[in-house]
JSON list of C-alpha atoms in Angstrom, two decimals:
[
{"chain": "A", "resi": 1, "resn": "MET", "atom": "CA", "xyz": [24.44, -0.27, -7.65]},
{"chain": "A", "resi": 2, "resn": "THR", "atom": "CA", "xyz": [21.26, 1.67, -7.80]},
{"chain": "A", "resi": 3, "resn": "VAL", "atom": "CA", "xyz": [18.18, 1.34, -10.21]},
{"chain": "A", "resi": 4, "resn": "ASN", "atom": "CA", "xyz": [19.13, 4.26, -11.93]},
{"chain": "A", "resi": 5, "resn": "ASP", "atom": "CA", "xyz": [22.66, 2.12, -12.93]},
{"chain": "A", "resi": 6, "resn": "ILE", "atom": "CA", "xyz": [19.96, -1.04, -13.85]},
{"chain": "A", "resi": 7, "resn": "LYS", "atom": "CA", "xyz": [18.47, 1.38, -16.41]},
{"chain": "A", "resi": 8, "resn": "ASN", "atom": "CA", "xyz": [21.75, 2.32, -17.83]},
{"chain": "A", "resi": 9, "resn": "ILE", "atom": "CA", "xyz": [23.35, -0.97, -17.92]},
{"chain": "A", "resi": 10, "resn": "LEU", "atom": "CA", "xyz": [20.26, -2.66, -19.87]},
{"chain": "A", "resi": 11, "resn": "LYS", "atom": "CA", "xyz": [19.34, 0.39, -21.62]},
{"chain": "A", "resi": 12, "resn": "ALA", "atom": "CA", "xyz": [15.87, 0.20, -19.86]},
{"chain": "A", "resi": 13, "resn": "GLN", "atom": "CA", "xyz": [12.93, 2.34, -20.29]},
{"chain": "A", "resi": 14, "resn": "VAL", "atom": "CA", "xyz": [11.73, 3.46, -16.86]},
{"chain": "A", "resi": 15, "resn": "LEU", "atom": "CA", "xyz": [7.93, 3.00, -16.72]},
{"chain": "A", "resi": 16, "resn": "CYS", "atom": "CA", "xyz": [7.64, 4.08, -13.04]},
{"chain": "A", "resi": 17, "resn": "GLU", "atom": "CA", "xyz": [10.04, 5.07, -10.89]},
{"chain": "A", "resi": 18, "resn": "GLY", "atom": "CA", "xyz": [8.77, 3.64, -7.44]},
{"chain": "A", "resi": 19, "resn": "GLU", "atom": "CA", "xyz": [10.10, 5.03, -4.40]},
{"chain": "A", "resi": 20, "resn": "SER", "atom": "CA", "xyz": [13.27, 6.12, -6.27]},
{"chain": "A", "resi": 21, "resn": "LEU", "atom": "CA", "xyz": [15.81, 5.46, -9.02]},
{"chain": "A", "resi": 22, "resn": "ASP", "atom": "CA", "xyz": [18.53, 6.32, -6.22]},
{"chain": "A", "resi": 23, "resn": "ASN", "atom": "CA", "xyz": [17.50, 3.23, -4.33]},
{"chain": "A", "resi": 24, "resn": "GLN", "atom": "CA", "xyz": [20.30, 1.01, -3.78]},
{"chain": "A", "resi": 25, "resn": "VAL", "atom": "CA", "xyz": [20.34, -2.64, -4.88]},
{"chain": "A", "resi": 26, "resn": "HIS", "atom": "CA", "xyz": [22.66, -5.25, -4.42]},
{"chain": "A", "resi": 27, "resn": "THR", "atom": "CA", "xyz": [21.08, -8.81, -5.25]},
{"chain": "A", "resi": 28, "resn": "ALA", "atom": "CA", "xyz": [18.25, -9.66, -8.05]},
{"chain": "A", "resi": 29, "resn": "CYS", "atom": "CA", "xyz": [16.69, -12.73, -8.95]},
{"chain": "A", "resi": 30, "resn": "GLY", "atom": "CA", "xyz": [15.24, -13.69, -12.56]},
{"chain": "A", "resi": 31, "resn": "SER", "atom": "CA", "xyz": [12.31, -16.01, -12.94]},
{"chain": "A", "resi": 32, "resn": "ASP", "atom": "CA", "xyz": [8.90, -16.35, -14.60]},
{"chain": "A", "resi": 33, "resn": "MET", "atom": "CA", "xyz": [7.31, -18.46, -11.95]},
{"chain": "A", "resi": 34, "resn": "MET", "atom": "CA", "xyz": [6.26, -16.37, -9.04]},
{"chain": "A", "resi": 35, "resn": "SER", "atom": "CA", "xyz": [5.68, -19.82, -6.97]},
{"chain": "A", "resi": 36, "resn": "ASP", "atom": "CA", "xyz": [9.56, -20.09, -7.24]},
{"chain": "A", "resi": 37, "resn": "VAL", "atom": "CA", "xyz": [10.51, -16.08, -6.62]},
{"chain": "A", "resi": 38, "resn": "LEU", "atom": "CA", "xyz": [8.16, -16.69, -3.32]},
{"chain": "A", "resi": 39, "resn": "ALA", "atom": "CA", "xyz": [9.76, -20.00, -1.99]},
{"chain": "A", "resi": 40, "resn": "PHE", "atom": "CA", "xyz": [13.27, -19.66, -3.09]},
{"chain": "A", "resi": 41, "resn": "VAL", "atom": "CA", "xyz": [13.97, -15.52, -2.89]},
{"chain": "A", "resi": 42, "resn": "LYS", "atom": "CA", "xyz": [15.37, -14.33, 0.24]},
{"chain": "A", "resi": 43, "resn": "ASP", "atom": "CA", "xyz": [16.51, -10.51, 0.47]},
{"chain": "A", "resi": 44, "resn": "GLN", "atom": "CA", "xyz": [17.00, -10.08, -3.43]},
{"chain": "A", "resi": 45, "resn": "SER", "atom": "CA", "xyz": [15.65, -6.47, -4.09]},
{"chain": "A", "resi": 46, "resn": "VAL", "atom": "CA", "xyz": [15.29, -6.59, -8.02]},
{"chain": "A", "resi": 47, "resn": "LEU", "atom": "CA", "xyz": [13.18, -9.29, -10.26]},
{"chain": "A", "resi": 48, "resn": "LEU", "atom": "CA", "xyz": [13.85, -9.85, -13.47]},
{"chain": "A", "resi": 49, "resn": "THR", "atom": "CA", "xyz": [10.94, -11.48, -15.24]},
{"chain": "A", "resi": 50, "resn": "GLY", "atom": "CA", "xyz": [9.26, -12.06, -18.45]},
{"chain": "A", "resi": 51, "resn": "LEU", "atom": "CA", "xyz": [5.57, -12.81, -17.14]},
{"chain": "A", "resi": 52, "resn": "VAL", "atom": "CA", "xyz": [3.53, -9.84, -17.18]},
{"chain": "A", "resi": 53, "resn": "ASN", "atom": "CA", "xyz": [0.75, -9.48, -14.75]},
{"chain": "A", "resi": 54, "resn": "SER", "atom": "CA", "xyz": [-0.17, -7.83, -11.86]},
{"chain": "A", "resi": 55, "resn": "GLN", "atom": "CA", "xyz": [0.78, -10.98, -9.68]},
{"chain": "A", "resi": 56, "resn": "VAL", "atom": "CA", "xyz": [4.32, -9.73, -10.53]},
{"chain": "A", "resi": 57, "resn": "VAL", "atom": "CA", "xyz": [3.80, -6.74, -8.78]},
{"chain": "A", "resi": 58, "resn": "ARG", "atom": "CA", "xyz": [2.08, -8.27, -5.82]},
{"chain": "A", "resi": 59, "resn": "THR", "atom": "CA", "xyz": [5.04, -11.09, -5.27]},
{"chain": "A", "resi": 60, "resn": "ALA", "atom": "CA", "xyz": [7.79, -7.92, -5.61]},
{"chain": "A", "resi": 61, "resn": "GLU", "atom": "CA", "xyz": [5.50, -6.32, -3.07]},
{"chain": "A", "resi": 62, "resn": "MET", "atom": "CA", "xyz": [5.50, -9.20, -0.30]},
{"chain": "A", "resi": 63, "resn": "MET", "atom": "CA", "xyz": [9.23, -10.03, -1.26]},
{"chain": "A", "resi": 64, "resn": "ASP", "atom": "CA", "xyz": [10.24, -6.36, -0.39]},
{"chain": "A", "resi": 65, "resn": "MET", "atom": "CA", "xyz": [11.23, -6.18, -3.81]},
{"chain": "A", "resi": 66, "resn": "VAL", "atom": "CA", "xyz": [11.88, -2.11, -5.10]},
{"chain": "A", "resi": 67, "resn": "CYS", "atom": "CA", "xyz": [12.27, -2.81, -8.59]},
{"chain": "A", "resi": 68, "resn": "ILE", "atom": "CA", "xyz": [10.97, -4.78, -11.48]},
{"chain": "A", "resi": 69, "resn": "VAL", "atom": "CA", "xyz": [12.53, -5.52, -14.89]},
{"chain": "A", "resi": 70, "resn": "PHE", "atom": "CA", "xyz": [10.67, -6.86, -17.48]},
{"chain": "A", "resi": 71, "resn": "VAL", "atom": "CA", "xyz": [12.80, -8.64, -20.21]},
{"chain": "A", "resi": 72, "resn": "ARG", "atom": "CA", "xyz": [12.44, -9.09, -23.85]},
{"chain": "A", "resi": 73, "resn": "GLY", "atom": "CA", "xyz": [10.99, -5.62, -24.33]},
{"chain": "A", "resi": 74, "resn": "LYS", "atom": "CA", "xyz": [7.87, -6.53, -22.87]},
{"chain": "A", "resi": 75, "resn": "GLN", "atom": "CA", "xyz": [5.29, -3.87, -21.89]},
{"chain": "A", "resi": 76, "resn": "PRO", "atom": "CA", "xyz": [2.98, -4.00, -18.87]},
{"chain": "A", "resi": 77, "resn": "ASP", "atom": "CA", "xyz": [-0.36, -2.27, -19.32]},
{"chain": "A", "resi": 78, "resn": "GLN", "atom": "CA", "xyz": [-1.00, 1.15, -17.03]},
{"chain": "A", "resi": 79, "resn": "THR", "atom": "CA", "xyz": [-2.90, -0.80, -14.27]},
{"chain": "A", "resi": 80, "resn": "ILE", "atom": "CA", "xyz": [0.13, -3.08, -13.39]},
{"chain": "A", "resi": 81, "resn": "VAL", "atom": "CA", "xyz": [2.48, 0.03, -13.54]},
{"chain": "A", "resi": 82, "resn": "ASP", "atom": "CA", "xyz": [0.00, 2.05, -11.52]},
{"chain": "A", "resi": 83, "resn": "LEU", "atom": "CA", "xyz": [0.08, -0.78, -9.06]},
{"chain": "A", "resi": 84, "resn": "ALA", "atom": "CA", "xyz": [3.65, -0.64, -8.88]},
{"chain": "A", "resi": 85, "resn": "GLN", "atom": "CA", "xyz": [3.95, 3.01, -8.42]},
{"chain": "A", "resi": 86, "resn": "GLU", "atom": "CA", "xyz": [1.42, 2.77, -5.33]},
{"chain": "A", "resi": 87, "resn": "ARG", "atom": "CA", "xyz": [3.86, 0.27, -3.70]},
{"chain": "A", "resi": 88, "resn": "GLY", "atom": "CA", "xyz": [7.03, 2.32, -4.07]},
{"chain": "A", "resi": 89, "resn": "ILE", "atom": "CA", "xyz": [8.38, -0.07, -6.76]},
{"chain": "A", "resi": 90, "resn": "ALA", "atom": "CA", "xyz": [10.34, 0.92, -9.79]},
{"chain": "A", "resi": 91, "resn": "VAL", "atom": "CA", "xyz": [9.45, -1.00, -13.39]},
{"chain": "A", "resi": 92, "resn": "LEU", "atom": "CA", "xyz": [11.64, -1.01, -16.07]},
{"chain": "A", "resi": 93, "resn": "THR", "atom": "CA", "xyz": [11.04, -2.66, -19.41]},
{"chain": "A", "resi": 94, "resn": "THR", "atom": "CA", "xyz": [14.55, -3.36, -21.21]},
{"chain": "A", "resi": 95, "resn": "PRO", "atom": "CA", "xyz": [14.98, -5.21, -24.61]},
{"chain": "A", "resi": 96, "resn": "TYR", "atom": "CA", "xyz": [17.56, -7.87, -23.60]},
{"chain": "A", "resi": 97, "resn": "ARG", "atom": "CA", "xyz": [16.38, -11.25, -23.05]},
{"chain": "A", "resi": 98, "resn": "MET", "atom": "CA", "xyz": [16.34, -12.85, -19.69]},
{"chain": "A", "resi": 99, "resn": "PHE", "atom": "CA", "xyz": [19.93, -14.60, -20.22]},
{"chain": "A", "resi": 100, "resn": "THR", "atom": "CA", "xyz": [21.77, -11.46, -21.54]},
{"chain": "A", "resi": 101, "resn": "ALA", "atom": "CA", "xyz": [19.96, -8.84, -18.84]},
{"chain": "A", "resi": 102, "resn": "CYS", "atom": "CA", "xyz": [20.60, -11.24, -15.77]},
{"chain": "A", "resi": 103, "resn": "GLY", "atom": "CA", "xyz": [24.19, -11.36, -17.18]},
{"chain": "A", "resi": 104, "resn": "LEU", "atom": "CA", "xyz": [24.88, -8.17, -17.77]},
{"chain": "A", "resi": 105, "resn": "LEU", "atom": "CA", "xyz": [23.79, -7.27, -14.31]},
{"chain": "A", "resi": 106, "resn": "TYR", "atom": "CA", "xyz": [25.99, -9.84, -13.01]},
{"chain": "A", "resi": 107, "resn": "GLU", "atom": "CA", "xyz": [29.17, -8.86, -14.90]},
{"chain": "A", "resi": 108, "resn": "ASN", "atom": "CA", "xyz": [28.88, -4.93, -13.36]},
{"chain": "A", "resi": 109, "resn": "GLY", "atom": "CA", "xyz": [28.39, -6.60, -9.91]},
{"chain": "A", "resi": 110, "resn": "LEU", "atom": "CA", "xyz": [24.93, -7.14, -9.24]},
{"chain": "A", "resi": 111, "resn": "LYS", "atom": "CA", "xyz": [25.13, -11.06, -7.47]},
{"chain": "A", "resi": 112, "resn": "GLY", "atom": "CA", "xyz": [22.30, -13.25, -7.07]},
{"chain": "A", "resi": 113, "resn": "GLY", "atom": "CA", "xyz": [22.54, -13.39, -3.13]},
{"chain": "A", "resi": 114, "resn": "CYS", "atom": "CA", "xyz": [22.43, -17.53, -3.11]},
{"chain": "A", "resi": 115, "resn": "ASP", "atom": "CA", "xyz": [25.59, -18.97, -2.53]},
{"chain": "A", "resi": 116, "resn": "ILE", "atom": "CA", "xyz": [25.49, -23.01, -2.44]},
{"chain": "B", "resi": 1, "resn": "MET", "atom": "CA", "xyz": [-2.55, -2.24, 20.89]},
{"chain": "B", "resi": 2, "resn": "ALA", "atom": "CA", "xyz": [-5.37, -1.90, 23.36]},
{"chain": "B", "resi": 3, "resn": "GLU", "atom": "CA", "xyz": [-7.45, -4.84, 21.56]},
{"chain": "B", "resi": 4, "resn": "ASN", "atom": "CA", "xyz": [-7.05, -7.18, 19.11]},
{"chain": "B", "resi": 5, "resn": "ILE", "atom": "CA", "xyz": [-7.43, -5.87, 15.65]},
{"chain": "B", "resi": 6, "resn": "LYS", "atom": "CA", "xyz": [-9.88, -8.40, 13.58]},
{"chain": "B", "resi": 7, "resn": "LEU", "atom": "CA", "xyz": [-10.02, -8.48, 9.89]},
{"chain": "B", "resi": 8, "resn": "GLU", "atom": "CA", "xyz": [-12.21, -9.76, 7.47]},
{"chain": "B", "resi": 9, "resn": "TYR", "atom": "CA", "xyz": [-11.68, -10.17, 3.77]},
{"chain": "B", "resi": 10, "resn": "ILE", "atom": "CA", "xyz": [-13.82, -11.53, 1.11]},
{"chain": "B", "resi": 11, "resn": "VAL", "atom": "CA", "xyz": [-11.52, -13.15, -1.92]},
{"chain": "B", "resi": 12, "resn": "PRO", "atom": "CA", "xyz": [-13.40, -13.59, -5.09]},
{"chain": "B", "resi": 13, "resn": "GLY", "atom": "CA", "xyz": [-12.79, -16.48, -6.81]},
{"chain": "B", "resi": 14, "resn": "ASP", "atom": "CA", "xyz": [-13.22, -15.42, -10.30]},
{"chain": "B", "resi": 15, "resn": "ASP", "atom": "CA", "xyz": [-10.56, -12.46, -10.82]},
{"chain": "B", "resi": 16, "resn": "PHE", "atom": "CA", "xyz": [-6.99, -13.36, -10.75]},
{"chain": "B", "resi": 17, "resn": "THR", "atom": "CA", "xyz": [-5.92, -9.87, -10.98]},
{"chain": "B", "resi": 18, "resn": "ARG", "atom": "CA", "xyz": [-6.87, -8.87, -7.67]},
{"chain": "B", "resi": 19, "resn": "ALA", "atom": "CA", "xyz": [-5.80, -12.12, -5.87]},
{"chain": "B", "resi": 20, "resn": "GLY", "atom": "CA", "xyz": [-3.33, -10.33, -3.29]},
{"chain": "B", "resi": 21, "resn": "GLU", "atom": "CA", "xyz": [-5.48, -7.35, -2.40]},
{"chain": "B", "resi": 22, "resn": "ALA", "atom": "CA", "xyz": [-5.90, -9.03, 1.18]},
{"chain": "B", "resi": 23, "resn": "SER", "atom": "CA", "xyz": [-2.28, -9.79, 1.62]},
{"chain": "B", "resi": 24, "resn": "SER", "atom": "CA", "xyz": [-1.45, -6.13, 0.87]},
{"chain": "B", "resi": 25, "resn": "GLU", "atom": "CA", "xyz": [-3.94, -4.66, 2.80]},
{"chain": "B", "resi": 26, "resn": "VAL", "atom": "CA", "xyz": [-2.69, -6.61, 6.06]},
{"chain": "B", "resi": 27, "resn": "LYS", "atom": "CA", "xyz": [1.11, -6.24, 5.12]},
{"chain": "B", "resi": 28, "resn": "SER", "atom": "CA", "xyz": [0.57, -2.54, 5.01]},
{"chain": "B", "resi": 29, "resn": "MET", "atom": "CA", "xyz": [-1.37, -2.64, 8.65]},
{"chain": "B", "resi": 30, "resn": "LEU", "atom": "CA", "xyz": [1.16, -4.59, 10.19]},
{"chain": "B", "resi": 31, "resn": "LYS", "atom": "CA", "xyz": [4.13, -2.28, 8.56]},
{"chain": "B", "resi": 32, "resn": "LYS", "atom": "CA", "xyz": [1.84, 0.63, 10.46]},
{"chain": "B", "resi": 33, "resn": "LEU", "atom": "CA", "xyz": [1.72, -0.77, 13.24]},
{"chain": "B", "resi": 34, "resn": "GLY", "atom": "CA", "xyz": [5.53, -1.07, 13.79]},
{"chain": "B", "resi": 35, "resn": "LEU", "atom": "CA", "xyz": [5.83, -5.17, 13.65]},
{"chain": "B", "resi": 36, "resn": "SER", "atom": "CA", "xyz": [9.24, -5.95, 12.87]},
{"chain": "B", "resi": 37, "resn": "SER", "atom": "CA", "xyz": [10.09, -6.20, 9.16]},
{"chain": "B", "resi": 38, "resn": "SER", "atom": "CA", "xyz": [10.75, -10.26, 9.14]},
{"chain": "B", "resi": 39, "resn": "VAL", "atom": "CA", "xyz": [7.38, -10.74, 11.06]},
{"chain": "B", "resi": 40, "resn": "VAL", "atom": "CA", "xyz": [5.49, -8.70, 8.48]},
{"chain": "B", "resi": 41, "resn": "ARG", "atom": "CA", "xyz": [7.17, -10.58, 5.42]},
{"chain": "B", "resi": 42, "resn": "LYS", "atom": "CA", "xyz": [6.46, -14.07, 6.80]},
{"chain": "B", "resi": 43, "resn": "VAL", "atom": "CA", "xyz": [2.71, -12.94, 7.28]},
{"chain": "B", "resi": 44, "resn": "ALA", "atom": "CA", "xyz": [2.65, -11.27, 3.95]},
{"chain": "B", "resi": 45, "resn": "ILE", "atom": "CA", "xyz": [3.90, -14.39, 1.89]},
{"chain": "B", "resi": 46, "resn": "ALA", "atom": "CA", "xyz": [2.40, -16.63, 4.02]},
{"chain": "B", "resi": 47, "resn": "MET", "atom": "CA", "xyz": [-1.32, -15.20, 3.43]},
{"chain": "B", "resi": 48, "resn": "TYR", "atom": "CA", "xyz": [-0.26, -14.21, 0.03]},
{"chain": "B", "resi": 49, "resn": "GLU", "atom": "CA", "xyz": [0.34, -17.82, -1.15]},
{"chain": "B", "resi": 50, "resn": "GLY", "atom": "CA", "xyz": [-2.76, -18.64, 0.84]},
{"chain": "B", "resi": 51, "resn": "GLU", "atom": "CA", "xyz": [-5.14, -16.25, -0.89]},
{"chain": "B", "resi": 52, "resn": "ILE", "atom": "CA", "xyz": [-3.35, -17.34, -4.36]},
{"chain": "B", "resi": 53, "resn": "ASN", "atom": "CA", "xyz": [-4.12, -21.05, -3.79]},
{"chain": "B", "resi": 54, "resn": "MET", "atom": "CA", "xyz": [-8.24, -19.87, -2.52]},
{"chain": "B", "resi": 55, "resn": "VAL", "atom": "CA", "xyz": [-8.17, -18.05, -6.05]},
{"chain": "B", "resi": 56, "resn": "ILE", "atom": "CA", "xyz": [-6.81, -20.76, -8.05]},
{"chain": "B", "resi": 57, "resn": "HIS", "atom": "CA", "xyz": [-8.07, -24.17, -6.37]},
{"chain": "B", "resi": 58, "resn": "GLY", "atom": "CA", "xyz": [-11.25, -22.88, -3.84]},
{"chain": "B", "resi": 59, "resn": "GLY", "atom": "CA", "xyz": [-13.31, -20.74, -6.32]},
{"chain": "B", "resi": 60, "resn": "GLY", "atom": "CA", "xyz": [-12.51, -17.58, -3.90]},
{"chain": "B", "resi": 61, "resn": "GLY", "atom": "CA", "xyz": [-13.39, -17.53, -0.60]},
{"chain": "B", "resi": 62, "resn": "LYS", "atom": "CA", "xyz": [-13.06, -15.69, 3.10]},
{"chain": "B", "resi": 63, "resn": "ILE", "atom": "CA", "xyz": [-9.59, -14.76, 5.14]},
{"chain": "B", "resi": 64, "resn": "ASN", "atom": "CA", "xyz": [-10.01, -13.72, 8.73]},
{"chain": "B", "resi": 65, "resn": "VAL", "atom": "CA", "xyz": [-6.89, -12.02, 10.63]},
{"chain": "B", "resi": 66, "resn": "GLU", "atom": "CA", "xyz": [-6.44, -11.70, 14.03]},
{"chain": "B", "resi": 67, "resn": "ILE", "atom": "CA", "xyz": [-3.44, -9.08, 15.52]},
{"chain": "B", "resi": 68, "resn": "SER", "atom": "CA", "xyz": [-2.70, -9.51, 18.66]},
{"chain": "B", "resi": 69, "resn": "PRO", "atom": "CA", "xyz": [0.94, -8.21, 20.73]},
{"chain": "B", "resi": 70, "resn": "GLU", "atom": "CA", "xyz": [1.69, -11.86, 20.74]},
{"chain": "B", "resi": 71, "resn": "LYS", "atom": "CA", "xyz": [0.93, -13.37, 17.30]},
{"chain": "B", "resi": 72, "resn": "VAL", "atom": "CA", "xyz": [-1.17, -12.78, 14.10]},
{"chain": "B", "resi": 73, "resn": "ASP", "atom": "CA", "xyz": [-3.78, -15.18, 13.45]},
{"chain": "B", "resi": 74, "resn": "MET", "atom": "CA", "xyz": [-5.16, -16.38, 9.94]},
{"chain": "B", "resi": 75, "resn": "ILE", "atom": "CA", "xyz": [-7.70, -18.62, 8.77]},
{"chain": "B", "resi": 76, "resn": "LEU", "atom": "CA", "xyz": [-8.55, -18.82, 4.76]},
{"chain": "B", "resi": 77, "resn": "ALA", "atom": "CA", "xyz": [-11.92, -20.68, 4.54]},
{"chain": "B", "resi": 78, "resn": "ASP", "atom": "CA", "xyz": [-12.83, -21.83, 0.65]},
{"chain": "B", "resi": 79, "resn": "GLN", "atom": "CA", "xyz": [-15.87, -23.89, -0.13]},
{"chain": "B", "resi": 80, "resn": "GLY", "atom": "CA", "xyz": [-13.90, -25.37, -3.06]},
{"chain": "B", "resi": 81, "resn": "PRO", "atom": "CA", "xyz": [-13.34, -29.35, -4.28]},
{"chain": "B", "resi": 82, "resn": "GLY", "atom": "CA", "xyz": [-11.13, -30.17, -1.01]},
{"chain": "B", "resi": 83, "resn": "ILE", "atom": "CA", "xyz": [-7.50, -31.65, -0.77]},
{"chain": "B", "resi": 84, "resn": "PRO", "atom": "CA", "xyz": [-8.17, -35.43, -1.04]},
{"chain": "B", "resi": 85, "resn": "ASN", "atom": "CA", "xyz": [-4.41, -36.10, 0.31]},
{"chain": "B", "resi": 86, "resn": "ILE", "atom": "CA", "xyz": [-3.23, -33.41, 2.33]},
{"chain": "B", "resi": 87, "resn": "ASP", "atom": "CA", "xyz": [0.17, -35.03, 2.76]},
{"chain": "B", "resi": 88, "resn": "LEU", "atom": "CA", "xyz": [0.74, -35.22, -1.02]},
{"chain": "B", "resi": 89, "resn": "ALA", "atom": "CA", "xyz": [-0.62, -31.50, -1.46]},
{"chain": "B", "resi": 90, "resn": "MET", "atom": "CA", "xyz": [2.02, -30.43, 1.22]},
{"chain": "B", "resi": 91, "resn": "GLN", "atom": "CA", "xyz": [5.09, -32.15, -0.72]},
{"chain": "B", "resi": 92, "resn": "GLU", "atom": "CA", "xyz": [7.17, -29.71, -2.63]},
{"chain": "B", "resi": 93, "resn": "GLY", "atom": "CA", "xyz": [6.56, -29.77, -5.95]},
{"chain": "B", "resi": 94, "resn": "TRP", "atom": "CA", "xyz": [3.27, -31.78, -6.02]},
{"chain": "B", "resi": 95, "resn": "SER", "atom": "CA", "xyz": [0.38, -29.46, -7.90]},
{"chain": "B", "resi": 96, "resn": "THR", "atom": "CA", "xyz": [-2.91, -30.46, -9.19]},
{"chain": "B", "resi": 97, "resn": "ALA", "atom": "CA", "xyz": [-3.32, -26.77, -11.07]},
{"chain": "B", "resi": 98, "resn": "PRO", "atom": "CA", "xyz": [-3.87, -26.35, -14.89]},
{"chain": "B", "resi": 99, "resn": "ASP", "atom": "CA", "xyz": [-1.88, -25.13, -18.06]},
{"chain": "B", "resi": 100, "resn": "GLU", "atom": "CA", "xyz": [-3.29, -21.46, -17.42]},
{"chain": "B", "resi": 101, "resn": "VAL", "atom": "CA", "xyz": [-2.28, -21.41, -13.74]},
{"chain": "B", "resi": 102, "resn": "ARG", "atom": "CA", "xyz": [1.29, -22.34, -14.75]},
{"chain": "B", "resi": 103, "resn": "ASN", "atom": "CA", "xyz": [0.74, -19.46, -17.31]},
{"chain": "B", "resi": 104, "resn": "LEU", "atom": "CA", "xyz": [0.17, -16.95, -15.08]},
{"chain": "B", "resi": 105, "resn": "GLY", "atom": "CA", "xyz": [3.55, -18.05, -12.74]},
{"chain": "B", "resi": 106, "resn": "PHE", "atom": "CA", "xyz": [1.61, -20.22, -10.05]},
{"chain": "B", "resi": 107, "resn": "GLY", "atom": "CA", "xyz": [0.84, -23.83, -9.59]},
{"chain": "B", "resi": 108, "resn": "ALA", "atom": "CA", "xyz": [4.84, -24.97, -9.22]},
{"chain": "B", "resi": 109, "resn": "GLY", "atom": "CA", "xyz": [3.71, -27.03, -5.98]},
{"chain": "B", "resi": 110, "resn": "MET", "atom": "CA", "xyz": [5.44, -24.49, -3.87]},
{"chain": "B", "resi": 111, "resn": "GLY", "atom": "CA", "xyz": [2.15, -22.74, -2.02]},
{"chain": "B", "resi": 112, "resn": "LEU", "atom": "CA", "xyz": [1.09, -25.13, 0.57]},
{"chain": "B", "resi": 113, "resn": "PRO", "atom": "CA", "xyz": [5.13, -25.82, 1.73]},
{"chain": "B", "resi": 114, "resn": "ASN", "atom": "CA", "xyz": [5.88, -22.32, 1.53]},
{"chain": "B", "resi": 115, "resn": "MET", "atom": "CA", "xyz": [2.79, -21.17, 3.83]},
{"chain": "B", "resi": 116, "resn": "LYS", "atom": "CA", "xyz": [4.15, -23.97, 6.10]},
{"chain": "B", "resi": 117, "resn": "LYS", "atom": "CA", "xyz": [7.96, -22.44, 5.88]},
{"chain": "B", "resi": 118, "resn": "TYR", "atom": "CA", "xyz": [6.65, -18.89, 6.48]},
{"chain": "B", "resi": 119, "resn": "SER", "atom": "CA", "xyz": [4.22, -19.48, 9.25]},
{"chain": "B", "resi": 120, "resn": "ASP", "atom": "CA", "xyz": [4.77, -21.03, 12.92]},
{"chain": "B", "resi": 121, "resn": "GLU", "atom": "CA", "xyz": [2.02, -22.84, 12.89]},
{"chain": "B", "resi": 122, "resn": "MET", "atom": "CA", "xyz": [-0.45, -24.39, 10.42]},
{"chain": "B", "resi": 123, "resn": "LYS", "atom": "CA", "xyz": [-3.40, -26.67, 10.16]},
{"chain": "B", "resi": 124, "resn": "ILE", "atom": "CA", "xyz": [-5.55, -27.60, 7.21]},
{"chain": "B", "resi": 125, "resn": "GLU", "atom": "CA", "xyz": [-8.61, -29.28, 7.24]},
{"chain": "B", "resi": 126, "resn": "SER", "atom": "CA", "xyz": [-10.24, -30.43, 4.18]},
{"chain": "B", "resi": 127, "resn": "GLN", "atom": "CA", "xyz": [-13.35, -32.38, 3.10]},
{"chain": "B", "resi": 128, "resn": "VAL", "atom": "CA", "xyz": [-13.82, -33.31, -0.52]},
{"chain": "B", "resi": 129, "resn": "GLY", "atom": "CA", "xyz": [-16.58, -31.75, -2.07]},
{"chain": "B", "resi": 130, "resn": "LYS", "atom": "CA", "xyz": [-16.93, -29.27, 0.87]},
{"chain": "B", "resi": 131, "resn": "GLY", "atom": "CA", "xyz": [-13.81, -27.12, 1.29]},
{"chain": "B", "resi": 132, "resn": "THR", "atom": "CA", "xyz": [-10.62, -26.17, 2.75]},
{"chain": "B", "resi": 133, "resn": "THR", "atom": "CA", "xyz": [-9.63, -24.11, 5.79]},
{"chain": "B", "resi": 134, "resn": "VAL", "atom": "CA", "xyz": [-6.23, -23.49, 6.34]},
{"chain": "B", "resi": 135, "resn": "TYR", "atom": "CA", "xyz": [-5.10, -22.08, 10.20]},
{"chain": "B", "resi": 136, "resn": "MET", "atom": "CA", "xyz": [-1.97, -20.22, 10.29]},
{"chain": "B", "resi": 137, "resn": "THR", "atom": "CA", "xyz": [0.06, -18.46, 12.84]},
{"chain": "B", "resi": 138, "resn": "VAL", "atom": "CA", "xyz": [2.99, -16.21, 12.97]},
{"chain": "B", "resi": 139, "resn": "LEU", "atom": "CA", "xyz": [4.72, -15.24, 16.60]},
{"chain": "B", "resi": 140, "resn": "VAL", "atom": "CA", "xyz": [5.50, -11.77, 17.03]},
{"chain": "B", "resi": 141, "resn": "SER", "atom": "CA", "xyz": [7.75, -11.78, 19.62]}
]
C-alpha cells in the first residue's frame, strides 16, 4: 500500500506530501499516547492519532515513520504541517474516527506489525 | 571521523513545542555521518525521551552529546525537583506527570524504562531539590 492509497481509503485530505505519496507502507499503529508509540511501536510506518501537537511529528520522526493521519477531521496548524514536511513526513486528515480508520486500513491489507 | 564530535544543547523548560529539537538535530547528524539506522534510531528515541522528561519534569536543562567511532554518549542534566526513588521511577507505568502532560500525549510512565531499553548503558544521578543527570551510551559497533 502507498500513502496515496491511504488517502483514498480514508477519504483523507493531504496537508503535505512529505517525501512522496508513492512511498510504500506495510504497517501502522493508532494511538493518542506518544509515550506508548515510543515504547511499543517497532517498524510501523504510519501513525494514526487524534492528538494534535508538534510532538506527534517529533515522535513520528524519531520512529522513522513516513505518514501521520489525523483522525476525526482534526486540523493541525501550519507549523505542525511545515515541521512534518521538513522531515519528509506526509500529513493526512480523515473524517473517520480512530476505530473505523484503523479498521478500513486493516481491511485493505495494512497490518499492525505486532503479532502476539 | 578524525576527532570526536561534541555537541551541546540548551533545552528550554517552558516551551513544549520546541521539545525534541535537540534530538532531531542529533538524529540528522548521525544519519549524515552514515551510522546504521538501528544505532541512529536508538540514540534518537533515548535522547528524545530524555529531552521530553527534561521539559515535563526538570524545567529544562542542558544536553551534551559526544560522538566517537565506537559510541554515542549523551548526558542530560536538569536542575529540577530530582527523583526521590529511582527504582520506582524505572518501573513501567509509574509516572508523576500531571494530567496536562498526559493530555499532550506523554506521562505514561514509559520514558525512563524506554531510555534504558534503547541505550546500551544508562546511569541516573539525582538529588531531591537539586536536579537529575542521566548518562546514556549507545554503542556504534
